[in-house]
Amino acid sequence: MASSVLTIIAILACAFSFVDANPNRKICVVKGGQSKDIDDAPAILHAFKECGQHGKVLFNPQTYYVNSVMNVSWLKDVDIDIHGTLEWSTNITYWLNNSMQVGYQNQSTAFIIGGDNVRINAFGTGTFNGNGDDWYKWIRQQENTSNYPGRPHALTLSRLTNSAIHGLRFLRSQMWTMSIIHSHNLVLDSIFINNTANTDGADTIYSSHVVFNNWTVYNGDDSISLKANSTDITIRNCKFRNGLGIAIGSIGQYNDQFETIERVSVNNIDYENTLHAFYVKTWTDDQNGYPPNGGGGGLGYLSGVEVTNLNATGLRGAAFAVSQCTRFSGAPGVGNCTNSQFQIKNVAIKNLSGTTKSTRVASLQCSAVAPCSNITIADVDLRLANSTLASDYLCGNLINPMGFTCTGDVCVGGSATGEC
Ligand SMILES: *[C@@H]1O[C@H](CO)[C@@H](O)[C@H](O)[C@H]1NC(C)=O
Ligand SMILES: *[C@@H]1O[C@H](CO)[C@@H](O)[C@H](O)[C@H]1NC(C)=O
Ligand SMILES: *[C@@H]1O[C@H](CO)[C@@H](O)[C@H](O)[C@H]1NC(C)=O
Ligand SMILES: *[C@@H]1O[C@H](CO)[C@@H](O)[C@H](O)[C@H]1NC(C)=O
Ligand SMILES: *[C@@H]1O[C@H](CO)[C@@H](O)[C@H](O)[C@H]1NC(C)=O
Ligand SMILES: *[C@@H]1O[C@H](CO)[C@@H](O)[C@H](O)[C@H]1NC(C)=O
Ligand SMILES: *[C@@H]1O[C@H](CO)[C@@H](O)[C@H](O)[C@H]1NC(C)=O
Ligand SMILES: *[C@@H]1O[C@H](CO)[C@@H](O)[C@H](O)[C@H]1NC(C)=O
Ligand SMILES: *[C@@H]1O[C@H](CO)[C@@H](O)[C@H](O)[C@H]1NC(C)=O
Ligand SMILES: *[C@@H]1O[C@H](CO)[C@@H](O)[C@H](O)[C@H]1NC(C)=O
Ligand SMILES: *[C@@H]1O[C@H](CO)[C@@H](O)[C@H](O)[C@H]1NC(C)=O
Ligand SMILES: *[C@@H]1O[C@H](CO)[C@@H](O)[C@H](O)[C@H]1NC(C)=O
């Protein structure tokens, strides 16, 4: 009976339900202390140790308080069912000193999940609450607000393979919501994020074959960002609100390192009040300082991008933007914006409609050393408030535009958000 019900649910829910090949797997129900003063991290880690391989870990519909870091990197063939909320503490002194290295850009994290064949189901109700309001207030008081060392991501998928996350909600992430590094073959489906501040939705690094399906992201920074060595990435059926849109990069931050972003498919995206629909940011060829906020001089290319069926309401900037002049925040406002050796090529953006506040459809500030090539922009119907068509295509160092004609010269100047 139970197994036939499971089978029916599996058929109805199609690719995103999990059919249990082992109905006798050991189940660990996580016991929480039901108080902010009791750190539930040890109980959660205990459940993962007992049932994290060939078992099932179950979070009840209650709040679990997480007051310390969790590194759960050894999972194998496990179901993780989350019916409740995990709420992270706001002891900033603790987190700055204890959050764990992600392995890129000196970023750090509060929670690492890694392993193989991990199936997380949160049923559209399970929630990770990063309690970020305190972080947002605190960061505004700091001298350097960008990539503050030790400020943790809510969740890092690290060396995670052949795995899926379904129906998980994220509220008020401390910093980036989800970093995905050294991970392959992931389906991340029906994820809801509501950060009220400038924090990324998700960032991929050294990862491949990742599907983002049915994400809704309310945030202020990159909705989803694909960074160094992200390949075979699919983003589809998503809603992005208030953030910067889909970002490629920043990339080219590590001097002499060869990094690529290849085979990216974006389809059926609805935007509201985002800065861009799709944008690319690369560092210049001049190295100034070191990551997280300094760098430059990287090599490589972006290639094989298909972006189709976009619907936008109230875009705030160019729908498609490229800046190859990302540079050290502390560097003086002069420098060479066109010497990046990182090349942008084989990008097609088709079928984009809706409304915009910017007259710019495209702002393409490419490198003179490695000009943008094979860029297609076609079937665009973006209207301004007075219903005239947005019609500016601003270009610099672009070979052979396809589907459009450049209407003017692009602004050339330092930028971390695609336009200057
Ligand atoms: C915050 O964490 C620090 C360092 O771990 C600790 O010494 C301090 O007691 C904690 N503060 C509170 C209010 O829990
Ligand atoms: C930082 O953490 C380390 C190791 O966890 C600990 O030894 C040290 O006392 C902590 N420092 C502060 C200021 O909390
Ligand atoms: C997480 O745990 C794994 C396995 O114990 C270890 O190899 C890794 O270094 C840990 N990561 C961090 C950032 O502490
Ligand atoms: C990297 O982070 C550590 C703490 O997590 C910090 O001490 C160090 O200054 C950071 N490095 C840079 C270059 O910002
Ligand atoms: C998409 O995700 C939302 C949560 O953001 C959920 O309510 C909705 O049911 C999902 N849609 C589908 C078709 O799975
Ligand atoms: C996001 O969070 C803010 C702040 O709590 C709230 O006002 C807003 O309604 C939330 N948005 C959604 C779509 O849940
Ligand atoms: C990134 O990809 C390039 C090209 O495939 C490869 O040469 C390089 O080693 C990769 N870098 C890392 C850190 O994996
Ligand atoms: C685009 O979004 C607007 C506003 O949400 C909506 O009215 C319209 O139907 C959408 N169009 C498409 C093609 O999805
Ligand atoms: C802030 O950044 C500037 C420029 O990188 C650096 O000189 C300064 O030391 C930083 N301040 C702090 C408190 O980290
Ligand atoms: C920027 O660097 C490129 C490549 O070295 C060079 O061709 C170009 O003249 C430089 N531009 C400026 C303004 O210095
Ligand atoms: C141009 O780019 C598109 C989109 O990535 C790709 O399908 C096509 O093969 C490219 N053409 C050439 C000649 O490389
Ligand atoms: C519509 O608005 C744009 C941007 O403000 C302006 O440049 C253009 O002249 C306006 N067109 C008409 C017909 O009013």
Coordinates of C-alpha atoms and ligand atoms in Angstrom, one line a residue:
M1 CA 0.0 0.0 0.0
A2 CA 2.5 2.6 1.1
S3 CA 4.8 1.7 -1.7
S4 CA 2.1 1.9 -4.3
V5 CA 1.1 5.4 -3.0
L6 CA 4.7 6.4 -3.2
T7 CA 4.9 5.2 -6.8
I8 CA 1.8 7.2 -7.7
I9 CA 3.2 10.3 -6.1
A10 CA 6.5 9.6 -7.9
I11 CA 4.7 9.5 -11.3
L12 CA 2.6 12.6 -10.6
A13 CA 5.6 14.6 -9.4
C14 CA 7.7 13.4 -12.3
A15 CA 11.4 13.9 -12.2
F16 CA 11.6 15.6 -8.9
S17 CA 10.2 13.0 -6.5
F18 CA 12.4 10.5 -4.9
V19 CA 11.5 6.8 -5.2
D20 CA 13.0 5.0 -2.3
A21 CA 14.8 1.9 -3.4
N22 CA 15.3 0.9 0.2
P23 CA 12.1 1.3 2.2
N24 CA 13.8 -0.2 5.3
R25 CA 16.3 2.5 5.6
K26 CA 17.2 3.7 9.1
I27 CA 15.4 6.9 10.1
C28 CA 16.8 9.5 12.5
V29 CA 14.4 12.2 13.7
V30 CA 16.3 15.3 14.8
K31 CA 15.4 16.3 18.3
G32 CA 15.6 20.1 18.9
G33 CA 16.0 21.9 22.2
Q34 CA 13.2 24.3 21.3
S35 CA 15.1 27.3 22.6
K36 CA 17.5 29.8 21.2
D37 CA 19.7 29.2 24.1
I38 CA 20.2 25.5 23.2
D39 CA 22.4 24.9 20.1
D40 CA 20.8 22.2 18.0
A41 CA 23.9 21.8 15.8
P42 CA 25.2 18.8 17.9
A43 CA 21.8 17.0 17.6
I44 CA 21.7 17.7 13.9
L45 CA 25.2 16.4 13.4
H46 CA 24.4 13.4 15.5
A47 CA 21.4 12.5 13.3
F48 CA 23.6 12.9 10.2
K49 CA 26.3 10.6 11.7
E50 CA 23.7 7.9 12.6
C51 CA 21.7 8.1 9.4
G52 CA 23.7 10.1 6.8
Q53 CA 24.7 7.0 4.9
H54 CA 21.9 4.7 3.4
G55 CA 19.5 6.2 5.9
K56 CA 17.0 9.1 6.3
V57 CA 17.2 12.2 8.4
L58 CA 13.9 13.8 9.3
F59 CA 13.4 17.4 10.6
N60 CA 10.0 17.8 12.3
P61 CA 7.7 20.8 11.7
Q62 CA 9.3 22.8 14.5
T63 CA 12.1 25.4 14.8
Y64 CA 15.7 24.1 15.2
Y65 CA 18.2 26.7 16.5
V66 CA 21.7 26.5 14.9
N67 CA 24.3 28.3 16.9
S68 CA 27.5 26.8 15.5
V69 CA 29.0 25.7 12.2
M70 CA 28.1 22.4 10.6
N71 CA 30.3 20.5 8.1
V72 CA 28.4 17.5 6.8
S73 CA 30.6 16.4 3.9
W74 CA 30.3 12.6 4.1
L75 CA 26.7 11.9 3.1
K76 CA 25.9 8.9 0.9
D77 CA 22.5 7.7 -0.4
V78 CA 20.5 9.6 2.1
D79 CA 17.0 11.2 2.2
I80 CA 16.8 14.4 4.2
D81 CA 13.2 15.5 4.8
I82 CA 12.8 19.0 6.2
H83 CA 9.4 19.9 7.5
G84 CA 10.5 22.6 9.9
T85 CA 12.8 25.7 10.1
L86 CA 16.5 25.8 10.8
E87 CA 17.2 29.2 12.3
W88 CA 20.8 30.5 12.5
S89 CA 22.1 32.5 15.5
T90 CA 23.2 36.1 15.2
N91 CA 26.3 36.0 17.3
I92 CA 28.4 37.9 14.7
T93 CA 31.6 37.6 16.8
Y94 CA 31.2 33.8 16.8
W95 CA 30.4 33.5 13.0
L96 CA 33.2 35.8 11.9
N97 CA 35.7 33.7 13.8
N98 CA 34.3 30.2 13.0
S99 CA 32.7 30.2 9.6
M100 CA 34.4 27.7 7.3
Q101 CA 36.3 28.3 4.1
V102 CA 34.4 27.7 0.9
G103 CA 37.5 27.4 -1.2
Y104 CA 37.1 30.4 -3.6
Q105 CA 37.5 34.2 -3.2
N106 CA 38.1 33.8 0.6
Q107 CA 34.4 33.2 0.9
S108 CA 33.2 31.4 4.0
T109 CA 30.1 29.5 5.1
A110 CA 27.9 28.4 8.0
F111 CA 26.8 25.0 6.7
I112 CA 28.5 22.6 4.3
I113 CA 26.7 19.7 2.7
G114 CA 28.7 17.2 0.6
G115 CA 28.6 13.6 -0.6
D116 CA 26.9 11.5 -3.2
N117 CA 23.3 10.7 -3.9
V118 CA 21.8 13.1 -1.4
R119 CA 18.0 13.8 -1.7
I120 CA 16.8 16.8 0.2
N121 CA 13.0 17.4 0.2
A122 CA 11.6 20.4 2.1
F123 CA 8.1 20.1 0.6
G124 CA 7.8 23.9 -0.1
T125 CA 7.7 24.5 3.7
G126 CA 11.1 23.5 5.1
T127 CA 13.0 26.7 5.7
F128 CA 16.6 27.9 6.3
N129 CA 16.3 31.2 8.1
G130 CA 19.7 33.0 8.2
N131 CA 18.4 35.7 10.5
G132 CA 20.3 38.1 8.3
D133 CA 18.7 41.4 9.5
D134 CA 21.4 41.7 12.1
W135 CA 24.1 41.0 9.5
Y136 CA 22.6 43.6 7.1
K137 CA 22.6 46.2 9.9
W138 CA 26.1 45.3 11.0
I139 CA 27.7 45.4 7.5
R140 CA 26.4 48.9 6.9
Q141 CA 28.6 50.0 9.8
Q142 CA 31.8 48.5 8.4
E143 CA 34.4 50.3 6.4
N144 CA 34.6 47.7 3.7
T145 CA 31.2 46.2 3.0
S146 CA 31.9 43.9 0.1
N147 CA 32.9 40.2 0.7
Y148 CA 33.6 40.8 4.4
P149 CA 36.0 38.0 5.5
G150 CA 34.2 35.5 7.7
R151 CA 30.7 36.6 6.9
P152 CA 29.1 33.3 6.1
H153 CA 27.0 32.0 3.2
A154 CA 23.8 30.3 4.4
L155 CA 24.6 27.0 2.7
T156 CA 27.5 25.6 0.7
L157 CA 27.2 22.5 -1.5
S158 CA 30.7 21.3 -1.6
R159 CA 31.8 18.2 -3.5
L160 CA 28.2 17.1 -3.8
T161 CA 27.4 14.8 -6.7
N162 CA 24.3 13.2 -8.2
S163 CA 21.9 15.0 -5.8
A164 CA 18.7 17.0 -5.6
I165 CA 17.1 19.6 -3.5
H166 CA 13.4 20.2 -3.8
G167 CA 11.1 22.8 -2.3
L168 CA 13.5 24.5 0.2
R169 CA 12.9 28.1 1.3
F170 CA 15.6 30.5 2.4
L171 CA 14.9 33.7 4.4
R172 CA 17.3 36.5 5.3
S173 CA 20.6 34.7 4.3
Q174 CA 23.6 36.0 6.2
M175 CA 25.4 36.6 2.9
W176 CA 25.2 34.6 -0.4
T177 CA 22.4 32.2 0.0
M178 CA 23.9 29.1 -1.7
S179 CA 27.4 28.5 -2.9
I180 CA 28.0 25.5 -5.1
I181 CA 31.6 24.4 -5.5
H182 CA 33.3 21.2 -6.9
S183 CA 29.8 19.8 -7.4
H184 CA 28.3 17.9 -10.3
N185 CA 25.0 16.5 -11.5
L186 CA 22.6 18.5 -9.3
V187 CA 18.9 19.3 -9.7
L188 CA 17.9 22.3 -7.5
D189 CA 14.1 22.6 -7.9
S190 CA 11.4 24.9 -6.5
I191 CA 13.7 27.0 -4.3
F192 CA 12.2 30.2 -2.8
I193 CA 14.6 32.9 -1.5
N194 CA 13.6 36.1 0.2
N195 CA 16.6 38.2 1.3
T196 CA 15.9 41.8 1.8
A197 CA 19.5 42.9 1.2
N198 CA 22.4 42.7 -1.2
T199 CA 23.1 39.0 -1.1
D200 CA 23.4 36.6 -4.0
G201 CA 20.8 33.9 -4.6
A202 CA 23.2 31.2 -5.8
D203 CA 26.8 31.1 -7.0
T204 CA 28.4 28.2 -8.9
I205 CA 32.2 27.6 -8.9
Y206 CA 34.1 24.6 -10.4
S207 CA 30.8 22.8 -10.9
S208 CA 29.0 21.2 -13.8
H209 CA 25.6 19.8 -14.9
V210 CA 23.6 21.9 -12.4
V211 CA 19.9 22.5 -13.1
F212 CA 18.1 25.5 -11.5
N213 CA 14.4 24.9 -12.0
N214 CA 11.5 27.0 -10.7
W215 CA 13.5 29.3 -8.4
T216 CA 12.0 32.5 -7.0
V217 CA 14.6 34.9 -5.8
Y218 CA 13.9 38.2 -4.0
N219 CA 17.3 39.9 -3.3
G220 CA 19.5 42.8 -4.1
D221 CA 22.6 41.3 -5.7
D222 CA 23.1 38.6 -8.4
S223 CA 19.9 36.5 -8.7
I224 CA 22.1 33.6 -9.8
S225 CA 25.8 33.9 -10.6
L226 CA 28.0 31.5 -12.6
K227 CA 31.6 31.9 -11.7
A228 CA 34.9 30.1 -12.5
N229 CA 34.6 26.8 -14.3
S230 CA 30.8 26.5 -14.3
T231 CA 29.9 24.3 -17.2
D232 CA 26.6 22.7 -18.5
I233 CA 24.4 24.9 -16.3
T234 CA 20.6 25.2 -16.9
I235 CA 18.5 27.9 -15.5
R236 CA 14.8 27.6 -16.3
N237 CA 11.3 28.6 -15.2
C238 CA 12.5 31.1 -12.7
K239 CA 11.3 34.4 -11.2
F240 CA 13.8 37.0 -10.3
R241 CA 12.8 40.1 -8.3
N242 CA 14.8 43.3 -7.4
G243 CA 18.3 41.8 -7.8
L244 CA 20.8 42.3 -10.6
G245 CA 19.6 39.4 -12.8
I246 CA 21.6 36.4 -14.0
A247 CA 25.3 37.1 -13.7
I248 CA 28.3 35.6 -15.4
G249 CA 31.2 36.3 -13.2
S250 CA 32.8 38.1 -11.9
I251 CA 35.6 36.1 -13.5
G252 CA 39.2 36.7 -14.4
Q253 CA 40.0 37.7 -10.9
Y254 CA 42.9 35.3 -10.4
N255 CA 46.1 36.4 -12.2
D256 CA 47.2 34.0 -15.0
Q257 CA 44.5 31.4 -14.1
F258 CA 42.6 29.9 -17.0
E259 CA 38.9 29.6 -16.2
T260 CA 35.9 29.1 -18.4
I261 CA 32.1 29.2 -18.3
E262 CA 30.6 27.0 -21.0
R263 CA 27.3 25.6 -22.2
V264 CA 24.8 27.7 -20.3
S265 CA 21.1 27.4 -21.1
V266 CA 18.6 29.9 -19.8
N267 CA 14.9 29.6 -20.7
N268 CA 11.6 31.0 -19.6
I269 CA 12.6 33.6 -17.0
D270 CA 10.3 36.3 -15.5
Y271 CA 12.0 39.4 -14.2
E272 CA 10.6 42.2 -12.1
N273 CA 12.5 45.3 -11.1
T274 CA 15.9 43.7 -11.7
L275 CA 18.9 45.7 -13.0
H276 CA 19.6 43.4 -16.0
A277 CA 18.2 40.2 -17.4
F278 CA 21.7 38.8 -18.1
Y279 CA 25.1 40.4 -17.6
V280 CA 28.8 39.5 -17.7
K281 CA 31.6 41.0 -15.6
T282 CA 35.2 40.3 -16.0
W283 CA 38.3 41.7 -14.3
T284 CA 40.9 43.6 -16.4
D285 CA 44.3 42.3 -17.2
D286 CA 45.9 44.5 -14.5
Q287 CA 46.3 42.7 -11.2
N288 CA 45.6 45.0 -8.3
G289 CA 45.6 43.3 -4.9
Y290 CA 44.1 39.9 -4.2
P291 CA 40.6 38.4 -3.8
P292 CA 38.0 38.7 -2.5
N293 CA 37.9 42.4 -3.4
G294 CA 41.1 42.8 -5.4
G295 CA 42.6 40.8 -8.3
G296 CA 42.6 40.7 -12.1
G297 CA 44.7 39.3 -14.8
G298 CA 42.7 36.1 -15.4
L299 CA 42.5 34.2 -18.7
G300 CA 39.8 32.1 -20.3
Y301 CA 36.5 32.5 -22.0
L302 CA 32.7 32.4 -21.8
S303 CA 31.2 30.4 -24.7
G304 CA 28.0 28.6 -25.7
V305 CA 25.2 30.6 -24.0
E306 CA 21.6 30.4 -25.1
V307 CA 19.2 32.7 -23.3
T308 CA 15.6 32.4 -24.5
N309 CA 12.0 33.5 -23.6
L310 CA 12.5 36.3 -21.1
N311 CA 9.7 38.4 -19.8
A312 CA 10.7 41.6 -17.9
T313 CA 8.7 44.1 -15.9
G314 CA 10.5 47.4 -15.0
L315 CA 14.1 46.5 -15.8
R316 CA 16.3 49.2 -14.3
G317 CA 19.3 49.0 -16.7
A318 CA 20.4 47.4 -20.0
A319 CA 18.7 44.1 -20.5
F320 CA 22.0 42.6 -21.6
A321 CA 25.2 44.1 -20.2
V322 CA 28.9 43.3 -20.5
S323 CA 31.6 45.1 -18.5
Q324 CA 35.2 43.8 -18.8
C325 CA 36.3 46.5 -16.4
T326 CA 35.8 45.1 -13.0
R327 CA 38.7 46.1 -10.8
F328 CA 39.9 46.4 -7.3
S329 CA 37.5 48.4 -5.2
G330 CA 40.5 50.4 -3.7
A331 CA 42.2 51.1 -7.1
P332 CA 42.1 54.7 -8.4
G333 CA 39.5 55.5 -11.0
V334 CA 41.9 55.2 -13.9
G335 CA 43.2 52.1 -15.6
N336 CA 42.8 50.1 -18.7
C337 CA 39.3 48.8 -19.3
T338 CA 39.9 47.0 -22.5
N339 CA 42.9 44.8 -21.9
S340 CA 41.2 41.7 -20.4
Q341 CA 42.3 38.5 -21.9
F342 CA 39.1 36.8 -21.0
Q343 CA 36.9 36.4 -24.2
I344 CA 33.1 36.5 -24.5
K345 CA 31.9 34.5 -27.5
N346 CA 29.0 32.5 -28.8
V347 CA 26.2 34.1 -26.8
A348 CA 22.6 34.2 -28.1
I349 CA 19.8 36.1 -26.5
K350 CA 16.4 35.6 -28.1
N351 CA 12.8 36.5 -27.4
L352 CA 12.9 39.2 -24.7
S353 CA 9.8 41.2 -24.0
G354 CA 8.2 43.4 -21.4
T355 CA 8.9 46.8 -19.9
T356 CA 12.1 48.7 -19.0
K357 CA 13.2 52.0 -17.5
S358 CA 16.3 52.1 -19.6
T359 CA 16.5 53.0 -23.2
R360 CA 19.4 50.4 -23.5
V361 CA 18.7 46.9 -24.7
A362 CA 22.4 46.2 -24.7
S363 CA 25.5 47.8 -23.2
L364 CA 28.5 45.7 -24.4
Q365 CA 31.9 46.9 -23.1
C366 CA 34.2 44.3 -24.5
S367 CA 37.9 43.9 -24.4
A368 CA 40.1 45.2 -27.3
V369 CA 42.5 42.4 -26.7
A370 CA 39.9 39.6 -26.9
P371 CA 36.8 41.2 -28.6
C372 CA 33.3 39.8 -28.1
S373 CA 32.4 37.6 -31.0
N374 CA 29.3 35.8 -32.3
I375 CA 26.9 37.7 -30.1
T376 CA 23.2 37.4 -31.2
I377 CA 20.4 39.5 -29.8
A378 CA 17.1 38.9 -31.5
D379 CA 13.3 39.3 -31.1
V380 CA 13.4 42.0 -28.5
D381 CA 10.3 44.0 -27.6
L382 CA 11.1 46.1 -24.5
R383 CA 8.9 49.1 -24.0
L384 CA 9.5 52.3 -22.0
A385 CA 6.8 53.8 -19.9
N386 CA 5.6 55.9 -22.9
S387 CA 5.4 52.6 -24.9
T388 CA 8.2 53.5 -27.3
L389 CA 10.6 50.6 -27.9
A390 CA 13.9 50.6 -26.1
S391 CA 16.4 50.7 -29.0
D392 CA 19.9 51.5 -27.8
Y393 CA 22.6 49.0 -28.5
L394 CA 25.8 50.4 -27.2
C395 CA 29.0 48.6 -28.3
G396 CA 32.7 48.6 -27.9
N397 CA 35.0 46.0 -29.4
L398 CA 32.3 43.7 -30.7
I399 CA 32.9 41.7 -33.9
N400 CA 29.9 40.9 -36.1
P401 CA 26.8 41.6 -34.1
M402 CA 24.0 39.3 -35.2
G403 CA 20.3 40.2 -35.1
F404 CA 21.0 43.8 -34.1
T405 CA 23.0 46.9 -35.2
C406 CA 25.1 48.9 -32.8
T407 CA 23.6 52.4 -32.3
G408 CA 26.4 54.0 -30.4
D409 CA 29.5 53.7 -28.3
V410 CA 29.4 52.1 -24.9
C411 CA 30.5 53.8 -21.7
V412 CA 34.0 52.7 -20.8
G413 CA 34.8 52.8 -17.0
G414 CA 35.2 50.6 -13.9
S415 CA 32.1 48.6 -13.0
A416 CA 31.1 45.6 -11.0
T417 CA 27.5 45.7 -12.1
G418 CA 27.7 45.7 -15.9
E419 CA 27.3 49.3 -16.9
C420 CA 29.0 52.6 -16.0
Ligands
LIG1 C1 29.2 34.9 21.0 O1 30.3 34.1 20.6 C2 31.5 34.4 21.3 C3 32.6 33.7 20.7 O2 32.3 32.4 20.4 C4 31.3 34.1 22.8 O3 32.4 34.3 23.5 C5 30.1 34.9 23.3 O4 29.8 34.5 24.6 C6 28.9 34.7 22.5 N1 27.9 35.7 22.9 C7 26.7 35.4 23.1 C8 25.7 36.5 23.5 O5 26.3 34.3 23.1
LIG2 C1 38.3 32.0 17.4 O1 38.2 30.6 17.3 C2 39.3 29.8 17.7 C3 39.1 28.4 17.3 O2 37.7 28.1 17.1 C4 39.4 30.0 19.2 O3 40.5 29.3 19.7 C5 39.6 31.5 19.5 O4 39.6 31.7 20.9 C6 38.4 32.3 18.9 N1 38.6 33.7 19.1 C7 37.7 34.6 19.4 C8 38.0 36.0 19.5 O5 36.5 34.2 19.6
LIG3 C1 34.7 19.5 6.2 O1 35.0 18.1 6.6 C2 35.7 17.4 5.7 C3 35.8 16.0 6.2 O2 35.9 15.8 7.5 C4 37.1 18.0 5.7 O3 37.9 17.3 4.7 C5 37.0 19.4 5.2 O4 38.3 20.1 5.3 C6 36.1 20.2 6.1 N1 35.9 21.5 5.6 C7 36.1 22.6 6.2 C8 36.0 23.9 5.5 O5 36.4 22.6 7.4
LIG4 C1 40.5 36.0 4.3 O1 39.7 35.7 5.4 C2 40.3 35.7 6.6 C3 39.3 35.3 7.7 O2 38.4 34.4 7.2 C4 40.9 37.1 6.9 O3 41.7 37.0 8.1 C5 41.8 37.5 5.8 O4 42.2 38.8 6.0 C6 41.1 37.4 4.4 N1 42.0 37.7 3.3 C7 41.8 38.7 2.5 C8 42.8 38.9 1.4 O5 40.8 39.5 2.7
LIG5 C1 7.6 26.4 -7.9 O1 8.1 26.8 -6.6 C2 7.1 27.4 -5.8 C3 7.9 27.9 -4.5 O2 8.6 29.0 -4.8 C4 6.0 26.4 -5.4 O3 5.1 27.1 -4.7 C5 5.4 25.9 -6.7 O4 4.5 24.9 -6.4 C6 6.5 25.4 -7.7 N1 5.9 25.0 -8.9 C7 6.0 23.9 -9.5 C8 5.3 23.7 -10.8 O5 6.6 22.9 -9.0
LIG6 C1 9.9 39.1 1.8 O1 10.3 39.5 3.1 C2 9.8 40.9 3.4 C3 10.3 41.3 4.7 O2 9.8 40.4 5.7 C4 8.3 40.9 3.3 O3 7.8 42.2 3.5 C5 7.8 40.4 1.9 O4 6.4 40.3 1.9 C6 8.4 39.0 1.6 N1 8.1 38.7 0.2 C7 7.6 37.6 -0.1 C8 7.2 37.4 -1.5 O5 7.4 36.7 0.7
LIG7 C1 39.3 25.4 -14.8 O1 39.1 24.9 -16.1 C2 40.3 25.0 -16.9 C3 39.9 24.6 -18.3 O2 39.3 23.4 -18.3 C4 41.4 24.1 -16.3 O3 42.6 24.2 -17.0 C5 41.7 24.6 -14.8 O4 42.6 23.7 -14.2 C6 40.4 24.6 -14.0 N1 40.7 25.2 -12.7 C7 40.3 24.7 -11.6 C8 40.8 25.4 -10.4 O5 39.7 23.6 -11.5
LIG8 C1 5.1 39.1 -18.6 O1 4.9 39.7 -17.3 C2 3.7 40.5 -17.2 C3 3.7 41.1 -15.8 O2 3.8 40.1 -14.8 C4 2.5 39.7 -17.5 O3 1.4 40.5 -17.5 C5 2.6 39.0 -18.9 O4 1.6 38.2 -19.2 C6 3.9 38.2 -19.0 N1 4.1 37.8 -20.4 C7 4.6 36.6 -20.7 C8 4.7 36.3 -22.1 O5 4.8 35.8 -19.8
LIG9 C1 39.3 48.5 3.7 O1 39.8 48.4 2.4 C2 40.9 49.3 2.2 C3 41.3 49.2 0.7 O2 41.4 47.9 0.4 C4 42.1 48.8 3.1 O3 43.2 49.7 2.9 C5 41.6 48.9 4.5 O4 42.6 48.4 5.4 C6 40.4 48.1 4.7 N1 39.9 48.3 6.1 C7 39.6 47.3 6.9 C8 39.1 47.7 8.2 O5 39.7 46.1 6.6
LIG10 C1 44.6 49.1 -23.0 O1 45.4 48.0 -23.3 C2 45.4 47.5 -24.6 C3 46.1 46.2 -24.7 O2 47.3 46.3 -24.0 C4 45.9 48.6 -25.5 O3 45.8 48.2 -26.9 C5 45.2 49.9 -25.3 O4 45.8 50.9 -26.1 C6 45.2 50.3 -23.9 N1 44.3 51.4 -23.7 C7 44.6 52.5 -23.0 C8 43.6 53.6 -22.9 O5 45.7 52.6 -22.4
LIG11 C1 27.5 31.2 -32.3 O1 26.9 31.1 -31.0 C2 25.8 30.3 -30.9 C3 25.2 30.4 -29.5 O2 26.0 29.9 -28.5 C4 26.1 28.9 -31.3 O3 25.0 28.1 -31.3 C5 26.8 28.9 -32.6 O4 27.3 27.6 -32.9 C6 27.9 29.8 -32.7 N1 28.4 29.9 -34.1 C7 29.7 29.7 -34.3 C8 30.1 29.9 -35.8 O5 30.5 29.4 -33.5
LIG12 C1 9.7 58.1 -24.5 O1 10.6 58.1 -23.4 C2 12.0 58.1 -23.8 C3 12.8 57.9 -22.5 O2 12.4 58.9 -21.5 C4 12.3 59.3 -24.5 O3 13.7 59.3 -24.9 C5 11.5 59.4 -25.8 O4 11.7 60.6 -26.5 C6 10.0 59.3 -25.4 N1 9.2 59.1 -26.7 C7 8.1 59.8 -26.9 C8 7.4 59.5 -28.2 O5 7.6 60.5 -26.1

